[in-house]
Short mmCIF file of C-alpha atoms and ligand atoms in Angstrom, two decimals:
data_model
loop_
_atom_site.label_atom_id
_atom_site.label_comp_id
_atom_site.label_asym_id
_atom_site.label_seq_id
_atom_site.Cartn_x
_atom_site.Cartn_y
_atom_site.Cartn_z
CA UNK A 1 -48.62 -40.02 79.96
CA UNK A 2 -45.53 -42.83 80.49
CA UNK A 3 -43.14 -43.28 77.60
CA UNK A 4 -40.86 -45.50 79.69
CA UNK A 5 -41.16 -48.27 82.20
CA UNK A 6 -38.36 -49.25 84.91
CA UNK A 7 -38.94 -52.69 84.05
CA UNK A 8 -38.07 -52.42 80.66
CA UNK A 9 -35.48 -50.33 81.01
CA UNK A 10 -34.02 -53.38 83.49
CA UNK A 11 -34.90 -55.85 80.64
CA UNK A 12 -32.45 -54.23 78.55
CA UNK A 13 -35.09 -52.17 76.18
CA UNK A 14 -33.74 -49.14 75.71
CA UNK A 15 -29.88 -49.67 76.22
CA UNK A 16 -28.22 -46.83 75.06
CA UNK A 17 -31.15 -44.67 74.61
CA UNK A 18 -32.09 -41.87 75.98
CA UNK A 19 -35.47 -42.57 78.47
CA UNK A 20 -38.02 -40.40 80.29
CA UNK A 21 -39.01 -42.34 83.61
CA UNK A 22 -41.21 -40.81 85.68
CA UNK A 23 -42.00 -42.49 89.75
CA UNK A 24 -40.80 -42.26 92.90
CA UNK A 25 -36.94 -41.98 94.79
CA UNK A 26 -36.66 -45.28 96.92
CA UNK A 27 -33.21 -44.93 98.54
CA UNK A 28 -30.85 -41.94 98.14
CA UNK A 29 -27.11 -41.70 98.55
CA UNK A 30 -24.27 -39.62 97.66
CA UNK A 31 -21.62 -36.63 97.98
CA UNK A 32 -21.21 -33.45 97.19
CA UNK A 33 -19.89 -34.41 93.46
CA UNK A 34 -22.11 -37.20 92.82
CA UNK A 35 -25.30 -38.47 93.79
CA UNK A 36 -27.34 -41.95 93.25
CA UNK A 37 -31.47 -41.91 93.94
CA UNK A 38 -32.78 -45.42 93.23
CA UNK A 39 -36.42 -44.20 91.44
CA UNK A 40 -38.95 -46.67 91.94
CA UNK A 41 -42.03 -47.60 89.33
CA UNK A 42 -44.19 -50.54 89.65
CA UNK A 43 -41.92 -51.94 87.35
CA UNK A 44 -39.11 -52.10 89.47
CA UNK A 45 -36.09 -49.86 90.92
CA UNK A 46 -33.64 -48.33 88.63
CA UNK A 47 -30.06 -46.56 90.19
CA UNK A 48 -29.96 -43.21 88.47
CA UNK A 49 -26.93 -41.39 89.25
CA UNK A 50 -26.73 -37.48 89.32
CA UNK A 51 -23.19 -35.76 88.53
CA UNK A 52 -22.62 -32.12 89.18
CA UNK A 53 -20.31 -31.64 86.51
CA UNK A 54 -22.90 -32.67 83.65
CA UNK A 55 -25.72 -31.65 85.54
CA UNK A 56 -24.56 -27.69 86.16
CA UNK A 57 -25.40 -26.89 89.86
CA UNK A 58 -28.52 -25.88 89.83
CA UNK A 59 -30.35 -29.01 88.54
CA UNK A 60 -27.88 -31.33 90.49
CA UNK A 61 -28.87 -29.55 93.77
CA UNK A 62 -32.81 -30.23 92.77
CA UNK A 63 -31.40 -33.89 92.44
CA UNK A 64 -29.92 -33.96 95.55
CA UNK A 65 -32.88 -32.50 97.50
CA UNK A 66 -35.24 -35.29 96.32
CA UNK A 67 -36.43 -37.10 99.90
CA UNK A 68 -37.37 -40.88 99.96
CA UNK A 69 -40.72 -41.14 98.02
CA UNK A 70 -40.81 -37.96 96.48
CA UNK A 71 -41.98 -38.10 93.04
CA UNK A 72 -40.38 -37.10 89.99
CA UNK A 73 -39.56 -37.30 86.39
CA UNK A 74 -35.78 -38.32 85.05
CA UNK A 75 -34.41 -38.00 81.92
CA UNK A 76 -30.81 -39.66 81.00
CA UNK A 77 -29.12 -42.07 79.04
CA UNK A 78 -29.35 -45.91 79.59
CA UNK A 79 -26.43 -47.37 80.52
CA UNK A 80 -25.64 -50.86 81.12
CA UNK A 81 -23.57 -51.97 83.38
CA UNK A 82 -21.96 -55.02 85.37
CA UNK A 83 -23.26 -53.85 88.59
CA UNK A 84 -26.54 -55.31 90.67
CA UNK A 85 -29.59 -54.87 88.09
CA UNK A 86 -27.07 -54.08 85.30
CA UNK A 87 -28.31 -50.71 84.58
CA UNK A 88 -28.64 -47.74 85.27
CA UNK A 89 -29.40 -44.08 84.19
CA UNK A 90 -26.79 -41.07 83.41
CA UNK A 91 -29.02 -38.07 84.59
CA UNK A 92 -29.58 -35.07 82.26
CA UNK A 93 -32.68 -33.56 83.62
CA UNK A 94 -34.48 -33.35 86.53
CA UNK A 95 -38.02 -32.39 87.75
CA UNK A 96 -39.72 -32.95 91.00
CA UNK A 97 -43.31 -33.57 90.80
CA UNK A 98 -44.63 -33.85 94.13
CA UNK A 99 -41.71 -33.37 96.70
CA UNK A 100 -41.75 -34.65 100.57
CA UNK A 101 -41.40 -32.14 103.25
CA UNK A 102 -38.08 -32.29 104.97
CA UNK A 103 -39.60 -32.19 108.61
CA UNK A 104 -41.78 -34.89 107.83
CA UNK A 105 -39.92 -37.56 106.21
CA UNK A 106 -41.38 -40.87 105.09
CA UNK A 107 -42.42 -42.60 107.80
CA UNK A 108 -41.89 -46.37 106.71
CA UNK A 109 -38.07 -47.92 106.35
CA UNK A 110 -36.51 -51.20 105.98
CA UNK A 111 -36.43 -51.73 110.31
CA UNK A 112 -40.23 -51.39 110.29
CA UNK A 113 -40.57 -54.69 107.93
CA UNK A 114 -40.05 -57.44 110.44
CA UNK A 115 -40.80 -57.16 113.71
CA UNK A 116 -42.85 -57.74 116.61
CA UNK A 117 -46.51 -57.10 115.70
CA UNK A 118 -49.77 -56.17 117.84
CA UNK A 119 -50.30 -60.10 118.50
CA UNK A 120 -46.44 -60.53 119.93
CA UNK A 121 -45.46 -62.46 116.65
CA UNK A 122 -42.62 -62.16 114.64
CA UNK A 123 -43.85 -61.35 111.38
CA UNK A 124 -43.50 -58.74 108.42
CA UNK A 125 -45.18 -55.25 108.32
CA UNK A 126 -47.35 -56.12 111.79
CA UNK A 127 -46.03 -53.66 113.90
CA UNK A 128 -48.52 -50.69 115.65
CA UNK A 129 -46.05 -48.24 113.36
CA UNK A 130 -46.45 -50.00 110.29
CA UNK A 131 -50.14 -50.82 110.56
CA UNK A 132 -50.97 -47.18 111.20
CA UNK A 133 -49.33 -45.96 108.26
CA UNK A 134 -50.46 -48.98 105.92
CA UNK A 135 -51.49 -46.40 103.22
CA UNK A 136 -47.62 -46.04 102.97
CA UNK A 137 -46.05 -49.71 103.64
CA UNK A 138 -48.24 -50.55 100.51
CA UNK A 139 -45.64 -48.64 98.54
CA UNK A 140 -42.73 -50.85 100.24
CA UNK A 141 -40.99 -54.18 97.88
CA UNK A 142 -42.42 -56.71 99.84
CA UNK A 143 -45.99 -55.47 100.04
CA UNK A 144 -45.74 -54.21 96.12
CA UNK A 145 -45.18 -58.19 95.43
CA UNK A 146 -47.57 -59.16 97.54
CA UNK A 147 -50.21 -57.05 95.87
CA UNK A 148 -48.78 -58.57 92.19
CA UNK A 149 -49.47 -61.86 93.21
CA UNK A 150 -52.42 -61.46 94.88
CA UNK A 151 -53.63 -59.90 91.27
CA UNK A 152 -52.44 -63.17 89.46
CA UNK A 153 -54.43 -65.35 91.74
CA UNK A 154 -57.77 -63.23 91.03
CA UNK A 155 -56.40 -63.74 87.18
CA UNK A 156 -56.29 -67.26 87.57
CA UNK A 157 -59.93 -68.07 89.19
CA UNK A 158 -61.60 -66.28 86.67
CA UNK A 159 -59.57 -67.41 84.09
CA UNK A 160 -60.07 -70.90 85.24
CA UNK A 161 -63.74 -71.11 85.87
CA UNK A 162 -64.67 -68.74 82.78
CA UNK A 163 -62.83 -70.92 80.28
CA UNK A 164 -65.05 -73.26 81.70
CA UNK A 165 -68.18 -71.83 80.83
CA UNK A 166 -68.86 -70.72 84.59
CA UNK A 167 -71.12 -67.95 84.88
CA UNK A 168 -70.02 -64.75 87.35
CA UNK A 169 -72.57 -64.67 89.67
CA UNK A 170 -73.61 -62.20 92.79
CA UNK A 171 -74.95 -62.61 95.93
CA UNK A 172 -75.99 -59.91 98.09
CA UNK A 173 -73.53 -59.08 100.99
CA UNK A 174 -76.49 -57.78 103.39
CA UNK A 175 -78.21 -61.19 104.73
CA UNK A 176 -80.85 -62.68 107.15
CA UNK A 177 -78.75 -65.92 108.22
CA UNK A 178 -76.06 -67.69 108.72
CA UNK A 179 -74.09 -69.92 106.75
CA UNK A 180 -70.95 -70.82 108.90
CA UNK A 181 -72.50 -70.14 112.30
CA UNK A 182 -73.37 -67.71 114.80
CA UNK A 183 -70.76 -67.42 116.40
CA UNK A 184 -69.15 -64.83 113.93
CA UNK A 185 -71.59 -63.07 112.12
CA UNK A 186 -71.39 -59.18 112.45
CA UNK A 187 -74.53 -57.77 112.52
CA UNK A 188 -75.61 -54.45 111.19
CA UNK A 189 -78.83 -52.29 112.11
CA UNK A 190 -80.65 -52.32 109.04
CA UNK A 191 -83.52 -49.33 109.70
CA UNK A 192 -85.57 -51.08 111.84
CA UNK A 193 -84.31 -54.46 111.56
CA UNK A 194 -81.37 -56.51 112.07
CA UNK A 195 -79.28 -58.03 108.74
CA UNK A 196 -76.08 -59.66 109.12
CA UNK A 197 -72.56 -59.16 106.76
CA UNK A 198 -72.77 -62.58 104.49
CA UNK A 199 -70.20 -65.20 105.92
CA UNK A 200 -70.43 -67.03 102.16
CA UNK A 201 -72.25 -66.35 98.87
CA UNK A 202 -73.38 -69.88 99.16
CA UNK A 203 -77.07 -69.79 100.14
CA UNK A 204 -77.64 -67.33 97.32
CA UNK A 205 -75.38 -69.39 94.77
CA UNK A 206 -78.00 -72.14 95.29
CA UNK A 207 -80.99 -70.32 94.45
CA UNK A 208 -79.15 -69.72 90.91
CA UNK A 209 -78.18 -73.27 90.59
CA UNK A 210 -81.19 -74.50 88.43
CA UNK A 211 -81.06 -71.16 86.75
CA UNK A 212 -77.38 -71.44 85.86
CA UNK A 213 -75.69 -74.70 86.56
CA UNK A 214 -72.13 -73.52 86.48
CA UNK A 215 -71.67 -70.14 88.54
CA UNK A 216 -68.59 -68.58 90.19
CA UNK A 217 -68.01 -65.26 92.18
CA UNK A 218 -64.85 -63.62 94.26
CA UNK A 219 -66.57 -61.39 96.84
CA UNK A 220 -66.06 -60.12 100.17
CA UNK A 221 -67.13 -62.56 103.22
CA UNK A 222 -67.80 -61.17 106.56
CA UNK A 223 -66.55 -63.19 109.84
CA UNK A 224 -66.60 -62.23 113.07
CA UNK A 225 -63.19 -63.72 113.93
CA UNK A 226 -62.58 -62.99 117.69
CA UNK A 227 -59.63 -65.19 118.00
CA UNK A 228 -55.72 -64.23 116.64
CA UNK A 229 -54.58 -65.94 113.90
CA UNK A 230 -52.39 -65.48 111.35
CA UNK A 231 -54.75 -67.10 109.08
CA UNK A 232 -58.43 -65.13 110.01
CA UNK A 233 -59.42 -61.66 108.72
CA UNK A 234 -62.49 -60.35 109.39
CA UNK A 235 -63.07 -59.57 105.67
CA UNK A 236 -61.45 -61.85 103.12
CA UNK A 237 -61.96 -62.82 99.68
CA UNK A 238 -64.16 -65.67 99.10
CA UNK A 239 -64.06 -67.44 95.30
CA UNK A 240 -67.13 -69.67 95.72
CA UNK A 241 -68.36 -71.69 93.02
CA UNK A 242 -71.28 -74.13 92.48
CA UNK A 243 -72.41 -76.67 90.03
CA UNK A 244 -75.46 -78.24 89.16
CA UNK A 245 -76.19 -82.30 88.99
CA UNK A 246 -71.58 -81.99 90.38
CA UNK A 247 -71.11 -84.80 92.86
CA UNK A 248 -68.22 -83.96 95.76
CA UNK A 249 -65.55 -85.87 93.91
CA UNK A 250 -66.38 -84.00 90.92
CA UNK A 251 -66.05 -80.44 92.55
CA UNK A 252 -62.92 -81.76 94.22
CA UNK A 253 -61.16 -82.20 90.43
CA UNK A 254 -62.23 -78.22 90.22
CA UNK A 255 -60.91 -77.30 93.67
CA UNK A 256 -57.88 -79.03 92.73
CA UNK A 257 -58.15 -77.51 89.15
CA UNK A 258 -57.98 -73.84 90.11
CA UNK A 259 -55.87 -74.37 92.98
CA UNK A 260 -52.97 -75.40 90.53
CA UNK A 261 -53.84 -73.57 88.18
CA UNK A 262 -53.24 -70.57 90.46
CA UNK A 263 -50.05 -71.74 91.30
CA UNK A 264 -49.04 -72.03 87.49
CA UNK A 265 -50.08 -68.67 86.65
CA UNK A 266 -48.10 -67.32 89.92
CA UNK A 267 -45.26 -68.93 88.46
CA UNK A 268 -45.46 -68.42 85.07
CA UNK A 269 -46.27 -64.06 85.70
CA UNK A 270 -43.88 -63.55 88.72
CA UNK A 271 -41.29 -65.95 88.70
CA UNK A 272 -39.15 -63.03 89.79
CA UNK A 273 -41.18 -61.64 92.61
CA UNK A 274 -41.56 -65.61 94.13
CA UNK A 275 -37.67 -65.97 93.97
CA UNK A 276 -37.26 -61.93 95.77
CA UNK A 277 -39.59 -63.49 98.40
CA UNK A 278 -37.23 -66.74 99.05
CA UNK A 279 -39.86 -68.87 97.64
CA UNK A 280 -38.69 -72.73 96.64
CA UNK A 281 -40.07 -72.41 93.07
CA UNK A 282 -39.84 -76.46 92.67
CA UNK A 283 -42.47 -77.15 95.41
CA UNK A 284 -44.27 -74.33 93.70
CA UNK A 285 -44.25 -76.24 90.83
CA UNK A 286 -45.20 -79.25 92.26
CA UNK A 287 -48.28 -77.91 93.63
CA UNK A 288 -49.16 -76.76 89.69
CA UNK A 289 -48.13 -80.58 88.17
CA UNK A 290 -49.17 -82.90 91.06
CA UNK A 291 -51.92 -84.00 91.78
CA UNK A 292 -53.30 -83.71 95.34
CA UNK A 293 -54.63 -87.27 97.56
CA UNK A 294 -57.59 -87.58 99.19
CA UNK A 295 -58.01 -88.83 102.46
CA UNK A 296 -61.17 -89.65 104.71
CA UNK A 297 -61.53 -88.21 107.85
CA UNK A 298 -61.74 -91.37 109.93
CA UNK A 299 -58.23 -91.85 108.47
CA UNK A 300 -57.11 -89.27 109.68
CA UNK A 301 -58.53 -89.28 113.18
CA UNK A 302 -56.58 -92.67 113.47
CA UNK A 303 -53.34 -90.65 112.05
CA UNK A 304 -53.65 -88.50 114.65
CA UNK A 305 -55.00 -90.35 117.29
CA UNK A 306 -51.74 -92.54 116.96
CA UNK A 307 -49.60 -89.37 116.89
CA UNK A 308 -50.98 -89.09 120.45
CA UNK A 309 -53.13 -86.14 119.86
CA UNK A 310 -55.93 -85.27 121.89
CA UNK A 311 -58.92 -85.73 119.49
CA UNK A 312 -62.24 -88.05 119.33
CA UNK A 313 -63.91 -89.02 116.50
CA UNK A 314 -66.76 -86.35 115.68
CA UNK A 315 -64.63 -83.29 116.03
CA UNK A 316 -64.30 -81.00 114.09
CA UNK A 317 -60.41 -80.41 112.94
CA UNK A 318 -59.02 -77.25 114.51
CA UNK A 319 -55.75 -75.57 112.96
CA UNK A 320 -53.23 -77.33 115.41
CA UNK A 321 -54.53 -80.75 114.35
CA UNK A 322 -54.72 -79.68 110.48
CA UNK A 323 -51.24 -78.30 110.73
CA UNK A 324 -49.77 -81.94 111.59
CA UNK A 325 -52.09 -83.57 108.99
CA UNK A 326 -50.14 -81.46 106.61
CA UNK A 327 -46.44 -82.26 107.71
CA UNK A 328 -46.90 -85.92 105.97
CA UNK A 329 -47.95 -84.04 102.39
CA UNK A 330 -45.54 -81.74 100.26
CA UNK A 331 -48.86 -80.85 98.22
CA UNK A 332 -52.17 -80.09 99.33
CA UNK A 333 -54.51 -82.75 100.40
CA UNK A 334 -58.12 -83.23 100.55
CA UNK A 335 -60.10 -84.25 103.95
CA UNK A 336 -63.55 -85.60 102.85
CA UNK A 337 -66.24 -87.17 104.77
CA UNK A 338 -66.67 -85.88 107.99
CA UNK A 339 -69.30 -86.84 110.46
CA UNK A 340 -72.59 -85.52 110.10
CA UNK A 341 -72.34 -84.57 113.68
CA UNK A 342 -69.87 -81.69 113.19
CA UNK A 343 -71.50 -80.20 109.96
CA UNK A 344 -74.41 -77.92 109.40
CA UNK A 345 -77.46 -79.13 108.14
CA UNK A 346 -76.92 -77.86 104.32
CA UNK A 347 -74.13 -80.97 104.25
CA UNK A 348 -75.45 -83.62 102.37
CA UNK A 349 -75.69 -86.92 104.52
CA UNK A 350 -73.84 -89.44 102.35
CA UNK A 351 -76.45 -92.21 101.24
CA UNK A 352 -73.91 -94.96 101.65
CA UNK A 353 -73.75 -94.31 105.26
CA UNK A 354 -75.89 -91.69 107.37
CA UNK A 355 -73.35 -91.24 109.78
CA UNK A 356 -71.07 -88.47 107.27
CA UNK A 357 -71.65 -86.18 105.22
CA UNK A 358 -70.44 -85.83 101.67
CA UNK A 359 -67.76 -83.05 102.37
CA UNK A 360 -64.18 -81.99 102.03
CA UNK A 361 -61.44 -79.34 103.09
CA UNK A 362 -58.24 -78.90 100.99
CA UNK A 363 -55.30 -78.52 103.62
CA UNK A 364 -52.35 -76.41 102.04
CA UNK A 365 -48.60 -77.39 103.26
CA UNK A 366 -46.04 -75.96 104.60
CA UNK A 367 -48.20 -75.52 107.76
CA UNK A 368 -50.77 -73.44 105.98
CA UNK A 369 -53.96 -75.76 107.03
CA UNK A 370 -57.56 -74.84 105.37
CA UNK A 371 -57.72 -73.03 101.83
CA UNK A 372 -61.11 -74.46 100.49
CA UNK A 373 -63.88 -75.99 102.15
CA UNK A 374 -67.09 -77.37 100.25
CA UNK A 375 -69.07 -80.38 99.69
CA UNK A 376 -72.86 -81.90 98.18
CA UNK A 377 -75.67 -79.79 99.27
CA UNK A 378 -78.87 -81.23 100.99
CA UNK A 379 -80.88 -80.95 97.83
CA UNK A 380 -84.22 -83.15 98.54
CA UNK A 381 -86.80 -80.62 100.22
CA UNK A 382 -87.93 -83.36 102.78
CA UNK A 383 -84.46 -84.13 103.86
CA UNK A 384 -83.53 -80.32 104.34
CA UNK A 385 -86.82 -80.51 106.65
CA UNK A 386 -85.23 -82.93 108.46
CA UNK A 387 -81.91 -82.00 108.76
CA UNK A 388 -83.30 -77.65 109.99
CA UNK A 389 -85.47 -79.31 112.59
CA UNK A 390 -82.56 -81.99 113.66
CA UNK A 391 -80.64 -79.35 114.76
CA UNK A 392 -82.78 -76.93 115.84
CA UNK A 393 -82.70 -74.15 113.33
CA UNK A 394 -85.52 -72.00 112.70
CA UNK A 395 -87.08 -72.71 109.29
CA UNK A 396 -88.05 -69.29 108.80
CA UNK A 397 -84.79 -67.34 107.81
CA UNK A 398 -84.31 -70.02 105.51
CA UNK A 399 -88.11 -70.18 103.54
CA UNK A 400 -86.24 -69.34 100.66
CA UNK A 401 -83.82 -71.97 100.69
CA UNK A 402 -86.13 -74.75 101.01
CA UNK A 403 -88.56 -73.22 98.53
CA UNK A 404 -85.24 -73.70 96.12
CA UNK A 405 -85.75 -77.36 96.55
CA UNK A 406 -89.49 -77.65 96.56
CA UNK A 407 -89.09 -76.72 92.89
CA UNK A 408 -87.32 -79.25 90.86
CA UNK A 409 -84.48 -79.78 93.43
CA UNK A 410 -81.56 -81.65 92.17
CA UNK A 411 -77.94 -83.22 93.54
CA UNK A 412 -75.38 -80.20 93.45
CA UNK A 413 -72.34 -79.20 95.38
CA UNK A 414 -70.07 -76.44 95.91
CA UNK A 415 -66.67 -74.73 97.65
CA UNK A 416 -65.60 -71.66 98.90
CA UNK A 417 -61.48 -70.99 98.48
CA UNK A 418 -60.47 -68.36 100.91
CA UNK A 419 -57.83 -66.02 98.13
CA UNK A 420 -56.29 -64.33 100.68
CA UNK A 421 -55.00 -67.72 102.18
CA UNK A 422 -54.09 -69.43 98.82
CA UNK A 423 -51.75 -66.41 98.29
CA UNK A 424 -50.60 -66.35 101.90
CA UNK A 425 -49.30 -69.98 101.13
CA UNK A 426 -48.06 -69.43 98.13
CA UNK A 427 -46.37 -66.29 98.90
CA UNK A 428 -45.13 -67.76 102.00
CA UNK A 429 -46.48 -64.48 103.95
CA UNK A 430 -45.32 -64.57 107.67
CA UNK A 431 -49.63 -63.47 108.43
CA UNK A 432 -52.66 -63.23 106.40
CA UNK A 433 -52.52 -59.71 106.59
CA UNK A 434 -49.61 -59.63 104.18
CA UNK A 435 -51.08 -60.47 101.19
CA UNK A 436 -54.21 -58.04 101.53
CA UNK A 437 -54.02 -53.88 101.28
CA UNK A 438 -55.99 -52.79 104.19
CA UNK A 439 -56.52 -55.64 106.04
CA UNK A 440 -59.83 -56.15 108.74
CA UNK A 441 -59.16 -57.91 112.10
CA UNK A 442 -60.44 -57.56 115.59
CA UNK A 443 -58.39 -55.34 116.09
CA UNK A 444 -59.03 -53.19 113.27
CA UNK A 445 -60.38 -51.61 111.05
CA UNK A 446 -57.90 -47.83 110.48
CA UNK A 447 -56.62 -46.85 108.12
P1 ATP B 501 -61.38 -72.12 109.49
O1 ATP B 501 -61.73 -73.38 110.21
O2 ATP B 501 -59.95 -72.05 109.08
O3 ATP B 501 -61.88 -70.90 110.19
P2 ATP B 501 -63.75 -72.44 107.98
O4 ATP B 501 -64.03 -73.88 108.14
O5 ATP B 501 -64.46 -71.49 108.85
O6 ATP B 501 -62.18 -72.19 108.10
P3 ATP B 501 -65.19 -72.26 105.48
O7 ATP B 501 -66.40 -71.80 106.15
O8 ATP B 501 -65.16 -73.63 104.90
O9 ATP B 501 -63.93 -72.06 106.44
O10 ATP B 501 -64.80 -71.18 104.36
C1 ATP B 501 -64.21 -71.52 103.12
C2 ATP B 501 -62.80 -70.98 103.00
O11 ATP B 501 -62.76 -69.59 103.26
C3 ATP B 501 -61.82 -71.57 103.99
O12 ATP B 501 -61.32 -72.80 103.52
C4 ATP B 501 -60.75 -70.51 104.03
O13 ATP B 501 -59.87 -70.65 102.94
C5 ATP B 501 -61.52 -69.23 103.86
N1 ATP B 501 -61.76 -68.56 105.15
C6 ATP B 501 -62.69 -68.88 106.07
N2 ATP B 501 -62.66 -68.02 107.10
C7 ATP B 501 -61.68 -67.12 106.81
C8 ATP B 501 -61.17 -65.96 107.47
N3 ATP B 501 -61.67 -65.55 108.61
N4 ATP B 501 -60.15 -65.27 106.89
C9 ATP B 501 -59.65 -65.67 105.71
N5 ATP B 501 -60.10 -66.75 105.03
C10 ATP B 501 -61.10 -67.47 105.56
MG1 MG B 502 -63.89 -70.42 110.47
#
């Protein structure tokens, strides 16, 4: 269908040929002698430039009346040039494809990319405009390179865990509990019951353990997220893995692992697109060579406490204290061993003292705060006892998870990396929402 890409015509491919590109008009400028469409592929943007005297009349007019994101097909010679992208195309044909309708011009342009959005933050593609007519930002630069290296980071997680002899693994999306809490599950009238949207794979994952060992997934989670953020979606993409006889420090090496090796492969397939985005591709780097400390939460209570912050040991870490944790790192950095007190009762209690739990988060820079949380699971079926009637929980919804350990239960652990944060940070988004094409938030849901 496509003999010729933008992005090899850019690379210097077909210099002095003659090419047939076929995409879309980006920009358009000109006279009455000569006119210039930039025509856009997902390769890239290419200056073509129309002139009446070669073109005859006829077919320079049909050039002319090409409208932003109009589609067509362009033949002409490559030539290359010491202007911006160094080439360009001397048009000889013309044909539009699909054209745009004059009284209803495309509605997205460079003014609607930062601005004020629905949450009164500056940040890029958030306004009420924009957001309504997301079906059409997706075709603007900066979301095209978001979407690229949101596909390298997928690339890289299942590159990393299958060249470990993971095994892809699903869980069913349509639950009876929760995982992370109450508070935000969405629940769906399911004939004449109640489910729930899954909030992690993770319950599920377990039950595979002893069948499996080594399992992966990247799947939807569901989380009621009432509060604005620029780092909560209601739906995101979870890669969750989990590993059989794995002990916390050991899952941290693969948390670590996939988290750098995300970071390579960004580099490596979009150099480019990181450097268009203003991205510092040293610290980039850094996060793919270095490796990334460890610190216990008690440490970093007394790191904060003597910052001044408000905080007592047994909270849980909200965003505004993670985001100062992360000012003294220029990589991530693991948080492990929080108290027992402010974990859920599938934390394993660590032996050497029953007052934590054998846990961690992995805190991103540059403000970013919490990509991957995970830990050792409660594996012993008297201790899971324990722990659901400690706190209260009804055993019921949960018959199958304790039947999972009543039948050769063993030590295992497991994380869950949020992907749309991980790109977010590495991206350096301005909101969540950049780095996803239709994103979910309590606020909505269209288009
Ligand atoms: P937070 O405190 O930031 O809400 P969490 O403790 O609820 O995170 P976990 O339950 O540990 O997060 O989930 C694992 C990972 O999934 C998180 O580290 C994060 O990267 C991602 N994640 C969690 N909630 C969301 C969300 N609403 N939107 C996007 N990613 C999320
Ligand atoms: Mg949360």
């Amino acid at each position: 269908m496509k003999s010729h890409w933008v992005g090899d015509v850019l690379a210097g491919a077909h210099d002095g040929e003659t090419v047939e590109l076929k995409g879309w008009v980006h920009r358009a400028r000109g006279n009455n002698n000569i006119h210039f469409l930039s025509i856009r592929d997902s390769t890239g943007n290419i200056q073509c430039v129309g002139k009446k005297n070669i073109l005859g009349e006829e077919i320079f007019d049909a050039f002319r009346s090409a409208l932003i994101e109009s589609s067509m097909i362009v033949s002409g010679e490559v030539v290359a040039t010491d202007r911006e992208h160094g080439h360009e195309i001397q048009v000889s044909s013309v044909e539009i494809v699909g054209p745009v309708d004059s009284t209803r011009p495309f509605p997205i342009g460079e003014s609607d990319m930062l601005d004020v959005d629905e949450d009164g933050e500056m940040t890029y593609g958030g306004s009420k405009h924009t957001l309504d007519h997301r079906h059409l930002y997706l075709r603007t630069t900066r979301a095209t390179t978001m979407l690229k290296l949101r596909s390298s980071a997928f690339g890289a997680i299942h590159d990393y865990f299958r060249s470990r002899d993971f095994i892809e693994y699903q869980a069913p999306n349509f639950v009876a509990g929760a995982v992370e809490g109450g508070s935000t599950l969405f629940e769906v009238p399911y004939f004449e019951k109640t489910a729930y949207l899954t909030q992690s794979w993770q319950l599920y994952a377990e039950a595979a353990m002893p069948a499996l060992e080594r399992l992966y997934t990247i799947a939807p989670s569901f989380r009621a997220e009432k509060s604005r953020t620029r780092r909560h979606l209601t739906e995101f993409w979870h890669a969750e893995m989990e590993m059989a006889w794995a002990s916390n420090d050991e899952i941290m090496g693969h948390g670590e692992g996939v988290v750098r090796h995300i970071a390579r492969t960004m580099l490596d397939e979009h150099e480019q697109e990181l450097t268009s985005l203003d991205r510092d591709l040293e610290a980039i780097a850094s996060y793919a060579d270095n490796p990334y400390p460890r610190m216990r939460y008690d440490e970093a209570i007394e790191r904060l406490q003597a910052l001044k912050v408000d905080v007592e040991w047994g909270q849980d870490l909200d965003y505004s204290k993670e985001k100062i944790l992360t000012q003294d790192f220029d990589v991530p950095h693991f948080l492990t061993h929080y108290p027992k007190v402010a974990k859920p009762f599938y934390h394993r209690v660590d032996p050497d003292d029953g007052n934590y739990v054998l846990c961690h988060d992995l805190l991103a820079p540059e403000g970013y705060g919490e990509i991957i949380g995970g830990g050792e699971r409660t594996w012993s079926e008297q201790e899971i006892l324990e722990r659901i009637d400690e706190e209260g929980t009804p055993r019921e919804p949960y018959q199958f998870y304790i039947d999972v350990r009543s039948y050769g239960g063993v030590p295992h652990a497991g994380f869950g990396l949020g992907v749309d944060r991980v790109v977010s940070w590495l991206a350096g988004a301005s909101h969540i929402r950049e780095v996803i094409p239709f994103p979910r938030t309590s606020r909505r849901v269209t288009p």
